[in-house]
Amino acid sequence: MKLTADKAHFWRSDKWPGFELMRAHWVRHSFSKHFHDCYTIGINNGGAGNFDCRHKKQDAWPGRLNLIEPGETHTGGASSECGWLYRDFYISVECMHDLAQRVNVTQIPEFCSATVHDPELAHEFREVFVAMTTMPATHLEQDYLLVKAIRRLCVRHGCQQPAHVRVSKEREAISRIRDYIHAHFAEEITISRLASLTGWSTFHLIRAFHEATGIPPHAYQNTLRVAQAQEQLRNGESIADAAVSCGFYDQSHM
């Protein structure tokens, strides 16, 4: 059946803090460059889509999983007439760390690829999604299904980096900039202030930050503002209060 309308539905786990789910059917809607501060695991259920991530176009269709790490810039949209149907898991860094410890993975995983063809793993995550949203299953069964799927994900598609790998000075500088923007996202931030954190020229900072994240500093800040405003709205705050506290001049900027 050909889909004609975009729609999405969200859930928040009452068992796992920092764990959210979304079922989406996109036909016309597309996403410009953005990022999440959490892990995103997507199961493609029907149709087809694609997204730019890690400097290449990633194709998404049934049997494949989309694996996006926190802070990775990406786009997204349907690439077939029937649209793009998928289910997403949004897992906070803290929650992923907890899950990794439960499956005896010593480091939070880094995904080897932004898309992987693994129908068996896709089926396991689909079972998790159903258990958390439509059954719903007991917490014990949810735990079992989730831990099993996370274990297989880490073993099959996680790149464990050696502890002795040295982080470059430029990567450390980018990390300082990102930390500063996270801490002051609701405030006015200048390029000169960010440059002072690194000793770089403003031109070098803009270029290096864009290369590392895929977007310029102001877009990174705005993404954080939008994400925080959405969180406050979900928690019952008014649009006006959320706009002010997140640094938007008025509601139209949200």
XYZ file of C-alpha atoms in Angstrom, residues 34-148:
115
model
C 21.510 17.411 12.573
C 22.789 15.191 15.361
C 21.640 13.560 18.581
C 23.459 13.446 21.911
C 22.555 9.765 22.209
C 23.050 6.512 20.312
C 20.535 5.912 17.523
C 19.750 2.361 16.409
C 17.299 2.151 13.534
C 15.447 -0.866 12.135
C 14.231 -0.453 8.572
C 10.794 -2.061 8.205
C 9.634 -1.125 4.722
C 10.163 1.042 1.711
C 13.609 2.600 1.481
C 15.492 5.628 2.707
C 18.947 7.075 2.759
C 20.968 9.446 4.872
C 24.323 11.182 4.691
C 26.660 10.140 7.499
C 30.413 9.659 7.816
C 30.999 11.542 4.558
C 28.961 9.147 2.403
C 25.383 8.323 1.496
C 24.004 5.397 3.497
C 21.216 3.266 2.024
C 18.529 1.983 4.383
C 16.141 -0.844 3.548
C 14.627 -3.879 5.343
C 17.225 -6.205 6.810
C 19.638 -3.362 7.477
C 20.206 -1.431 10.682
C 21.180 2.230 10.967
C 23.831 2.795 13.651
C 24.627 6.392 14.570
C 26.836 7.444 17.459
C 26.263 10.503 19.688
C 27.303 13.700 17.940
C 27.443 12.191 14.445
C 25.902 14.580 11.942
C 23.445 13.021 9.519
C 20.501 13.758 7.240
C 17.574 11.510 6.300
C 14.684 10.983 3.933
C 12.670 8.478 1.925
C 14.105 7.230 -1.361
C 11.103 5.241 -2.629
C 7.557 6.150 -3.636
C 6.089 4.097 -0.804
C 8.120 6.047 1.733
C 10.500 4.935 4.459
C 9.244 2.949 7.445
C 11.549 2.407 10.390
C 11.755 2.113 14.150
C 14.396 3.985 16.120
C 15.925 3.422 19.540
C 17.429 6.520 21.174
C 19.782 5.408 23.943
C 21.621 7.916 26.126
C 25.353 7.509 26.698
C 24.697 6.685 30.355
C 22.114 4.058 29.476
C 24.379 2.500 26.836
C 27.212 2.374 29.367
C 24.934 0.530 31.787
C 23.827 -1.904 29.083
C 27.418 -2.499 27.940
C 28.416 -3.411 31.491
C 25.523 -5.859 31.722
C 26.798 -7.735 28.661
C 30.445 -7.643 29.833
C 31.598 -5.089 27.265
C 34.285 -2.988 28.940
C 33.979 0.021 26.622
C 30.970 1.785 25.174
C 30.900 0.588 21.563
C 31.940 2.567 18.539
C 30.045 1.349 15.502
C 32.213 0.114 12.646
C 29.694 1.273 10.040
C 26.661 3.566 9.912
C 24.591 0.825 8.230
C 24.895 -2.954 8.508
C 23.033 -5.814 6.833
C 22.016 -8.127 9.670
C 18.432 -9.456 9.396
C 18.842 -11.594 12.523
C 19.851 -8.633 14.678
C 17.143 -6.478 13.100
C 14.607 -9.135 14.135
C 15.923 -9.106 17.717
C 15.610 -5.334 17.998
C 12.138 -5.553 16.478
C 11.209 -7.953 19.286
C 12.529 -5.430 21.814
C 10.467 -2.658 20.238
C 7.260 -4.700 20.302
C 7.891 -5.793 23.896
C 8.292 -2.180 25.006
C 5.471 -0.585 23.045
C 2.648 -2.869 21.995
C 2.535 -5.949 24.221
C 3.772 -4.630 26.653
C 5.957 -7.352 28.173
C 7.073 -7.632 31.782
C 10.215 -5.763 32.782
C 11.976 -9.099 33.106
C 11.197 -10.040 29.504
C 12.111 -6.554 28.273
C 15.469 -6.819 30.035
C 16.146 -10.222 28.523
C 15.329 -9.173 24.962
C 17.210 -5.868 25.188
C 20.364 -7.300 26.751
C 20.423 -10.098 24.168
